[in-house]
Short mmCIF file of C-alpha atoms in Angstrom, two decimals:
data_model
loop_
_atom_site.label_atom_id
_atom_site.label_comp_id
_atom_site.label_asym_id
_atom_site.label_seq_id
_atom_site.Cartn_x
_atom_site.Cartn_y
_atom_site.Cartn_z
CA GLY M 304 98.54 13.49 -16.45
CA ASP M 305 99.93 10.35 -18.85
CA GLY M 306 98.94 9.81 -21.82
CA CYS M 307 99.46 6.30 -22.73
CA GLY M 308 96.33 4.40 -23.60
CA HIS M 309 95.73 0.77 -24.61
CA THR M 310 99.59 -0.84 -25.29
CA LEU M 311 101.08 -3.78 -25.87
CA LEU M 312 104.94 -3.94 -26.86
CA THR M 313 106.96 -7.32 -27.85
CA PRO M 314 109.68 -7.77 -29.81
CA HIS M 315 108.40 -8.70 -32.80
CA SER M 316 105.34 -5.78 -32.67
CA GLY M 317 102.99 -4.04 -30.76
CA THR M 318 100.01 -1.76 -30.31
CA LEU M 319 99.78 1.13 -28.65
CA SER M 320 97.62 3.85 -28.63
CA SER M 321 96.68 7.34 -26.43
CA LYS M 322 93.88 7.56 -23.75
CA ASN M 323 90.87 7.01 -24.20
CA TYR M 324 90.76 6.36 -28.09
CA PRO M 325 89.06 6.30 -29.36
CA GLY M 326 87.02 9.15 -27.48
CA THR M 327 89.30 11.86 -26.86
CA TYR M 328 92.02 12.49 -25.68
CA PRO M 329 92.66 14.09 -22.51
CA ASN M 330 94.28 17.25 -21.89
CA HIS M 331 97.18 18.39 -20.37
CA THR M 332 99.22 14.49 -20.86
CA ALA M 333 102.19 13.53 -22.27
CA CYS M 334 103.20 9.40 -23.24
CA ARG M 335 106.75 7.83 -24.71
CA TRP M 336 107.14 4.15 -25.60
CA ARG M 337 110.40 2.37 -26.30
CA LEU M 338 110.23 0.62 -29.25
CA ARG M 339 113.35 -2.02 -29.83
CA ALA M 340 112.69 -4.67 -32.24
CA PRO M 341 115.78 -7.85 -31.59
CA PRO M 342 119.60 -6.99 -33.13
CA GLY M 343 119.74 -6.79 -36.77
CA THR M 344 116.19 -6.34 -37.68
CA SER M 345 115.01 -2.56 -38.50
CA LEU M 346 111.01 -1.45 -36.82
CA LEU M 347 108.24 -1.14 -39.82
CA LEU M 348 105.29 1.56 -38.28
CA ALA M 349 101.74 1.51 -39.56
CA PHE M 350 100.05 5.20 -38.69
CA GLY M 351 96.58 3.31 -38.13
CA ASP M 352 94.69 6.08 -36.90
CA VAL M 353 96.15 10.47 -36.28
CA ASP M 354 93.62 12.50 -35.65
CA LEU M 355 94.75 14.98 -33.11
CA GLU M 356 93.36 19.07 -32.89
CA PRO M 357 95.12 20.90 -35.90
CA SER M 358 97.61 23.62 -34.78
CA GLU M 359 100.25 25.71 -35.97
CA ARG M 360 103.46 23.32 -35.91
CA CYS M 361 101.08 20.26 -34.30
CA ALA M 362 102.00 23.22 -30.79
CA ARG M 363 98.66 22.01 -29.26
CA SER M 364 98.68 18.39 -29.72
CA SER M 365 101.81 16.14 -31.53
CA LEU M 366 102.82 13.09 -31.97
CA LEU M 367 106.31 12.55 -33.17
CA LEU M 368 108.78 9.47 -33.80
CA ALA M 369 112.58 9.50 -32.85
CA ASP M 370 115.55 6.94 -34.26
CA PRO M 371 118.06 7.23 -31.45
CA GLN M 372 120.26 5.19 -33.64
CA ALA M 373 120.72 8.16 -36.65
CA GLY M 374 119.07 11.13 -34.75
CA THR M 375 116.43 11.79 -36.95
CA THR M 376 113.12 12.19 -36.15
CA TYR M 377 109.56 11.73 -37.98
CA GLY M 378 107.05 14.59 -37.98
CA PRO M 379 105.47 16.37 -35.28
CA TYR M 380 102.79 15.46 -36.60
CA CYS M 381 98.76 16.08 -36.39
CA ARG M 382 95.25 16.23 -38.23
CA ASN M 383 96.78 18.58 -40.79
CA ALA M 384 100.15 17.80 -41.09
CA SER M 385 99.47 13.97 -41.15
CA PRO M 386 101.71 11.86 -42.28
CA ALA M 387 102.31 11.11 -46.27
CA ALA M 388 102.03 7.54 -45.77
CA PRO M 389 100.24 4.64 -43.82
CA LEU M 390 103.57 2.85 -43.30
CA LEU M 391 107.07 3.77 -42.17
CA VAL M 392 110.01 1.46 -42.82
CA THR M 393 112.75 2.76 -40.95
CA ASN M 394 116.90 1.43 -41.04
CA SER M 395 116.35 1.24 -36.81
CA SER M 396 115.72 -1.65 -34.77
CA ALA M 397 114.91 0.78 -31.51
CA MET M 398 112.09 3.94 -32.24
CA THR M 399 111.00 6.64 -29.16
CA VAL M 400 107.18 7.28 -29.55
CA LEU M 401 105.94 10.47 -27.88
CA PHE M 402 103.10 11.27 -28.12
CA ASN M 403 101.77 15.05 -25.92
CA SER M 404 98.48 17.09 -25.69
CA THR M 405 97.40 20.04 -23.92
CA SER M 406 94.59 22.22 -24.12
CA HIS M 407 91.87 21.06 -26.71
CA ARG M 408 88.08 19.77 -27.84
CA SER M 409 88.08 17.37 -30.90
CA GLY M 410 90.77 14.35 -31.53
CA ARG M 411 90.50 10.65 -31.59
CA GLY M 412 93.82 10.35 -29.97
CA ILE M 413 96.42 8.01 -32.13
CA LEU M 414 96.81 3.79 -32.42
CA LEU M 415 100.14 2.67 -34.26
CA SER M 416 100.93 -0.49 -34.42
CA TYR M 417 104.60 -1.76 -35.54
CA ALA M 418 106.08 -5.47 -36.16
CA THR M 419 110.20 -5.92 -37.62
CA SER M 420 111.22 -6.10 -40.53
CA GLN M 421 111.41 -10.00 -40.25
CA HIS M 422 107.34 -9.50 -41.10
CA PRO M 423 106.61 -7.81 -43.80
CA GLY M 424 103.50 -7.26 -43.59
CA ARG M 425 101.08 -8.36 -45.97
CA GLY M 426 100.99 -10.60 -49.38
CA GLU M 427 99.53 -12.33 -52.46
CA ARG M 428 99.82 -15.96 -52.99
CA THR M 429 97.71 -18.44 -54.34
CA GLN M 430 98.03 -22.06 -53.52
CA GLY M 431 96.16 -23.56 -56.67
CA CYS M 432 93.83 -23.12 -59.20
CA ARG M 433 91.38 -24.81 -57.34
CA ASP M 434 91.72 -23.18 -54.61
CA PRO M 435 90.11 -18.98 -53.69
CA PRO M 436 93.09 -16.39 -53.45
CA ARG M 437 95.01 -16.69 -50.14
CA ALA M 438 96.31 -13.59 -48.08
CA VAL M 439 98.95 -13.76 -46.22
CA VAL M 440 98.51 -10.90 -43.08
CA TYR M 441 100.87 -10.89 -40.56
CA CYS M 442 99.04 -8.72 -37.02
CA PRO M 443 100.88 -7.41 -34.59
CA ALA M 444 100.65 -8.18 -30.72
CA GLY M 445 97.68 -5.34 -28.96
CA CYS M 446 95.07 -6.46 -31.50
CA LYS M 447 92.25 -7.45 -28.43
CA ASP M 448 91.77 -4.88 -26.68
CA ILE M 449 91.83 -1.58 -29.54
CA ASP M 450 87.88 -0.18 -30.86
CA GLY M 451 86.01 -1.87 -33.82
CA ASP M 452 83.70 -4.97 -34.00
CA VAL M 453 83.97 -9.08 -34.97
CA TRP M 454 80.86 -10.72 -36.64
CA GLY M 455 81.08 -14.21 -37.24
CA ASN M 456 82.97 -17.36 -35.11
CA PRO M 457 85.30 -19.59 -36.07
CA SER M 458 83.08 -22.43 -38.02
CA GLN M 459 81.07 -19.87 -39.73
CA GLY M 460 83.88 -17.58 -40.75
CA TYR M 461 83.82 -14.29 -40.55
CA ARG M 462 81.96 -11.31 -41.70
CA ASP M 463 84.91 -9.02 -44.28
CA THR M 464 84.13 -5.64 -42.20
CA SER M 465 84.87 -7.37 -39.23
CA VAL M 466 88.66 -5.78 -37.38
CA LEU M 467 90.57 -8.29 -39.03
CA CYS M 468 93.26 -9.15 -36.71
CA LYS M 469 90.92 -8.86 -34.20
CA ALA M 470 88.92 -11.20 -36.00
CA ALA M 471 92.25 -13.64 -35.78
CA VAL M 472 92.63 -13.36 -32.12
CA HIS M 473 89.16 -14.28 -31.71
CA ALA M 474 89.09 -17.60 -33.96
CA GLY M 475 91.91 -18.97 -31.86
CA VAL M 476 94.85 -18.81 -34.87
CA ILE M 477 97.35 -16.42 -33.30
CA ALA M 478 98.03 -15.06 -29.37
CA ASP M 479 96.74 -11.92 -28.69
CA GLU M 480 99.84 -11.41 -26.37
CA LEU M 481 102.23 -12.29 -29.31
CA GLY M 482 100.30 -10.96 -33.03
CA GLY M 483 101.69 -13.38 -36.00
CA GLN M 484 100.76 -14.38 -39.73
CA VAL M 485 97.71 -15.13 -40.49
CA THR M 486 96.28 -16.84 -43.73
CA LEU M 487 93.03 -16.37 -44.62
CA SER M 488 90.55 -15.82 -48.00
CA ARG M 489 87.42 -13.93 -48.77
CA GLU M 490 84.75 -15.79 -49.98
CA LYS M 491 80.45 -16.12 -50.34
CA GLY M 492 78.74 -14.34 -47.02
CA ILE M 493 76.53 -15.91 -45.58
CA THR M 494 73.16 -14.67 -44.53
CA LEU M 495 73.51 -14.94 -40.12
CA TYR M 496 76.63 -14.86 -38.53
CA GLU M 497 76.10 -16.27 -35.24
CA SER M 498 77.67 -14.63 -32.51
CA ALA M 499 80.56 -16.33 -30.24
CA PHE M 500 82.78 -15.86 -27.14
CA ALA M 501 86.31 -17.04 -27.70
CA ASN M 502 89.50 -16.03 -26.44
CA GLY M 503 88.20 -13.75 -24.46
CA LEU M 504 86.20 -11.90 -27.11
CA HIS M 505 82.68 -11.56 -27.70
CA SER M 506 81.57 -11.06 -31.21
CA LYS M 507 78.21 -9.74 -32.75
CA ARG M 508 75.40 -11.69 -34.43
CA GLY M 509 75.99 -10.46 -37.72
CA SER M 510 73.36 -9.82 -41.28
CA LEU M 511 74.06 -10.98 -44.43
CA SER M 512 77.65 -10.24 -46.10
CA GLU M 513 78.75 -10.37 -49.86
CA LYS M 514 82.00 -11.57 -48.31
CA ARG M 515 82.81 -12.86 -45.69
CA LEU M 516 86.58 -14.06 -44.44
CA LEU M 517 87.87 -17.91 -43.66
CA PHE M 518 90.85 -18.13 -41.71
CA HIS M 519 93.14 -21.18 -42.46
CA LYS M 520 94.79 -22.46 -40.18
CA GLY M 521 98.28 -24.74 -40.43
CA ILE M 522 100.07 -27.97 -39.22
CA PHE M 523 97.51 -27.09 -35.12
CA SER M 524 94.26 -26.12 -35.91
CA PRO M 525 93.04 -24.49 -33.40
CA PHE M 526 89.11 -25.39 -34.52
CA PRO M 527 87.70 -26.93 -36.48
CA LEU M 528 86.02 -24.64 -39.99
CA LYS M 529 83.05 -27.75 -39.85
CA ARG M 530 81.98 -28.81 -36.38
CA SER M 531 82.27 -32.53 -35.89
CA HIS M 532 79.72 -34.66 -33.96
CA THR M 533 82.21 -37.12 -32.21
CA ARG M 534 81.56 -36.08 -28.23
CA CYS M 535 84.92 -36.12 -25.71
CA HIS M 536 85.20 -35.02 -22.08
CA PRO M 537 86.85 -32.56 -20.32
CA PRO M 538 89.72 -31.17 -18.40
CA PRO M 539 89.16 -27.99 -17.27
CA ARG M 540 89.94 -27.22 -13.27
CA ALA M 541 87.44 -25.09 -11.90
CA GLN M 542 88.40 -22.01 -9.45
CA PRO M 543 87.21 -23.33 -5.77
CA GLY M 544 83.75 -21.75 -4.82
CA GLY M 545 81.45 -23.60 -6.54
CA PRO M 546 80.32 -26.07 -7.99
CA GLY M 547 82.44 -27.45 -11.32
CA LEU M 548 80.44 -28.39 -14.84
CA SER M 549 81.26 -27.82 -17.58
CA ALA M 550 81.35 -29.73 -21.10
CA CYS M 551 83.95 -29.91 -24.16
CA ARG M 552 85.47 -31.24 -27.11
CA LEU M 553 89.17 -31.28 -28.31
CA PRO M 554 89.92 -30.42 -31.73
CA SER M 555 92.94 -33.39 -33.07
CA PRO M 556 96.32 -31.18 -34.43
CA ALA M 557 95.50 -30.10 -38.46
CA CYS M 558 92.42 -32.44 -40.02
CA GLY M 559 90.38 -30.93 -37.74
CA ASP M 560 88.36 -33.87 -36.04
CA VAL M 561 87.81 -34.09 -32.29
CA LEU M 562 90.11 -36.08 -29.90
CA GLU M 563 88.72 -39.01 -28.22
CA VAL M 564 88.76 -40.39 -24.91
CA ALA M 565 90.10 -43.58 -23.76
CA ALA M 566 89.01 -42.74 -20.31
CA PHE M 567 88.32 -39.91 -17.58
CA ASN M 568 88.57 -39.44 -13.70
CA ALA M 569 87.77 -36.54 -11.28
CA SER M 570 89.23 -35.06 -8.22
CA SER M 571 85.33 -36.41 -6.91
CA TRP M 572 81.84 -35.74 -8.09
CA TRP M 573 78.32 -34.88 -6.17
CA HIS M 574 76.48 -37.11 -5.20
CA GLU M 575 72.69 -34.69 -5.11
CA VAL M 576 69.58 -35.95 -3.69
CA ASP M 577 67.03 -33.82 -5.09
CA VAL M 578 63.61 -32.90 -3.04
CA LEU M 579 61.59 -35.95 -3.89
CA GLY M 580 64.20 -37.64 -2.75
CA GLN M 581 65.47 -39.36 -5.02
CA ASP M 582 69.49 -39.95 -6.69
CA ARG M 583 71.51 -37.91 -8.68
CA ALA M 584 74.75 -39.27 -9.80
CA TRP M 585 77.06 -35.58 -11.85
CA VAL M 586 80.22 -38.15 -12.28
CA ALA M 587 82.87 -37.58 -14.28
CA GLU M 588 81.12 -39.42 -17.77
CA ARG M 589 78.28 -36.79 -17.62
CA ALA M 590 80.75 -34.22 -18.94
CA ALA M 591 81.24 -35.28 -22.18
CA LEU M 592 78.96 -32.59 -24.64
CA GLY M 593 75.60 -33.03 -26.13
CA THR M 594 74.99 -35.40 -22.87
CA ALA M 595 70.99 -34.42 -21.99
CA GLY M 596 70.41 -33.26 -18.21
CA HIS M 597 72.92 -33.34 -15.53
CA SER M 598 76.64 -32.94 -16.12
CA TRP M 599 79.57 -33.34 -14.20
CA ALA M 600 79.41 -31.73 -10.86
CA ALA M 601 82.89 -31.48 -8.51
CA GLU M 602 81.43 -32.03 -5.21
CA PRO M 603 79.40 -29.17 -3.03
CA GLY M 604 82.96 -27.34 -0.88
CA SER M 605 85.90 -29.15 -2.48
CA GLU M 606 88.29 -26.51 -3.67
CA ALA M 607 90.53 -26.78 -6.65
CA ALA M 608 88.55 -29.86 -9.11
CA TRP M 609 90.23 -31.36 -11.74
CA LEU M 610 88.39 -32.95 -14.09
CA GLU M 611 90.76 -35.28 -15.95
CA LEU M 612 90.85 -36.83 -19.52
CA ASP M 613 93.43 -40.45 -21.01
CA LEU M 614 93.01 -39.90 -24.63
CA GLY M 615 94.71 -43.08 -24.75
CA THR M 616 98.52 -41.88 -26.01
CA ARG M 617 100.00 -38.62 -26.79
CA ARG M 618 98.40 -35.93 -29.42
CA ASN M 619 98.78 -32.34 -29.94
CA VAL M 620 96.40 -31.30 -28.61
CA THR M 621 95.08 -27.30 -29.83
CA GLY M 622 92.28 -25.94 -27.94
CA ILE M 623 88.99 -26.96 -26.38
CA THR M 624 84.95 -25.33 -26.16
CA THR M 625 83.27 -25.56 -22.56
CA LYS M 626 79.82 -25.77 -22.33
CA GLY M 627 77.50 -26.32 -19.44
CA SER M 628 75.27 -28.42 -17.61
CA SER M 629 71.87 -27.61 -19.67
CA GLU M 630 69.55 -24.88 -18.99
CA GLN M 631 67.27 -27.17 -17.01
CA HIS M 632 70.34 -26.93 -14.38
CA ASP M 633 72.54 -23.85 -14.49
CA TYR M 634 75.74 -25.30 -13.35
CA TYR M 635 79.10 -23.58 -15.47
CA VAL M 636 82.40 -23.20 -14.67
CA THR M 637 83.41 -19.37 -15.34
CA SER M 638 87.28 -19.32 -15.09
CA TYR M 639 89.52 -22.65 -15.44
CA ARG M 640 93.21 -23.42 -15.77
CA VAL M 641 94.84 -26.32 -17.72
CA SER M 642 97.32 -28.70 -16.46
CA SER M 643 99.22 -32.45 -18.94
CA SER M 644 100.82 -34.82 -18.05
CA ARG M 645 102.54 -37.23 -20.69
CA ASP M 646 102.90 -40.47 -17.62
CA GLY M 647 99.81 -39.28 -15.81
CA LYS M 648 102.67 -39.03 -12.69
CA ASN M 649 104.31 -35.60 -13.52
CA TRP M 650 101.88 -31.87 -14.50
CA ARG M 651 102.72 -29.10 -15.85
CA PRO M 652 100.27 -26.52 -15.93
CA TYR M 653 99.59 -24.87 -18.91
CA ARG M 654 101.28 -21.10 -18.72
CA GLY M 655 100.22 -19.86 -22.56
CA SER M 656 103.51 -18.27 -24.91
CA GLY M 657 105.49 -17.46 -22.39
CA GLY M 658 104.47 -16.49 -19.70
CA GLN M 659 105.55 -16.76 -16.19
CA GLU M 660 102.23 -17.21 -14.46
CA ASP M 661 99.31 -19.87 -14.85
CA LYS M 662 97.22 -18.84 -17.84
CA VAL M 663 93.25 -18.62 -16.15
CA PHE M 664 91.21 -18.84 -19.48
CA GLU M 665 87.75 -17.57 -19.40
CA GLY M 666 85.01 -20.00 -19.14
CA ASN M 667 81.02 -19.52 -20.06
CA ALA M 668 78.35 -16.66 -18.73
CA ASN M 669 75.63 -19.16 -18.92
CA SER M 670 74.84 -22.96 -19.01
CA HIS M 671 73.45 -22.86 -22.69
CA GLY M 672 76.77 -20.93 -24.70
CA GLU M 673 79.88 -22.82 -26.04
CA VAL M 674 82.99 -21.60 -25.46
CA SER M 675 86.71 -21.80 -27.28
CA ASN M 676 89.63 -21.46 -26.15
CA ALA M 677 92.90 -21.95 -28.88
CA PHE M 678 96.01 -23.63 -26.80
CA ILE M 679 99.17 -21.28 -28.41
CA PRO M 680 101.35 -23.25 -28.34
CA PRO M 681 99.20 -26.85 -28.46
CA ILE M 682 100.01 -29.17 -25.65
CA VAL M 683 100.96 -32.96 -26.78
CA ALA M 684 100.17 -34.55 -23.23
CA ARG M 685 98.27 -38.33 -23.27
CA TYR M 686 96.05 -36.61 -19.98
CA VAL M 687 95.29 -33.32 -20.29
CA ARG M 688 92.91 -32.32 -16.29
#
């Protein structure tokens, strides 16, 4: 049987776990992961959890790490023979991780992450006399799907009991498939943390905490800490199969402001005649976030519908927030792709961080909630669809 659980391995960092983690791992399984870092670097491995049923010499269940370059091994590890320290610093750019189980009754299994010596993990630095101390943390790839909760959202910040690197993915400061360095501070908590859906993750609604986590963005700031009320018009390309309705705002590179829109266009629009015989035009102009009443909709039955905006000049576009039409008109886009152009003629699909296929963003699940998605790396373009 296969003992491999959640796994995301990249050359610079990754996360792996046994099957069913943090539930009891299955009987009679085996799994092998091969970790390879770029030449000239070495691997640092962090033991998030090693909870394997105890036995003599870890015979029933074991975690074993082998360094093929040096011919050395680390382990075997289990509950009565756990790693001596939570961080293992190697001198090798390659490592084989072996997990085995026989018949057993208990144990969560293993959770392990790694990074290269280029990303040593954590450091503390202070920005200035008036600024709060900030921590610089390296988050490995693959934290999005690990066990643990996140409370809060990119605007308010996060309850300090949130899983830190999972919250960083939710905030849009790193891409889950790459990981990366994040800068954060612990500041005074707030009374209530509102939930949000962002970057494929749901956060929870949380109560008062003494401290909260605030992520600090660099030059490419996916989402502003403070909401801007500037209106804009959306670029999502709706998936076929229904009316394409959405509203959006686009944050700008560093200051966190919403980008201004010079003009906009759409593949089509819905000319509705209601039950009273009244006309209602679902034109592109109605797609601005915050517009009362109905939004934009493609002509019913149309496929590959798109909405296009002209930013007037080339800009760095670092994210998008979408919303459905309204509670009165219960329509919304559940998923979409994005493409961009610098001249309005040649279009480039957005594929994210080194992806080979067009990225499909998770959209809305209802007509009233806002959903945010970060562009990592950002889009540099004048036109966005």
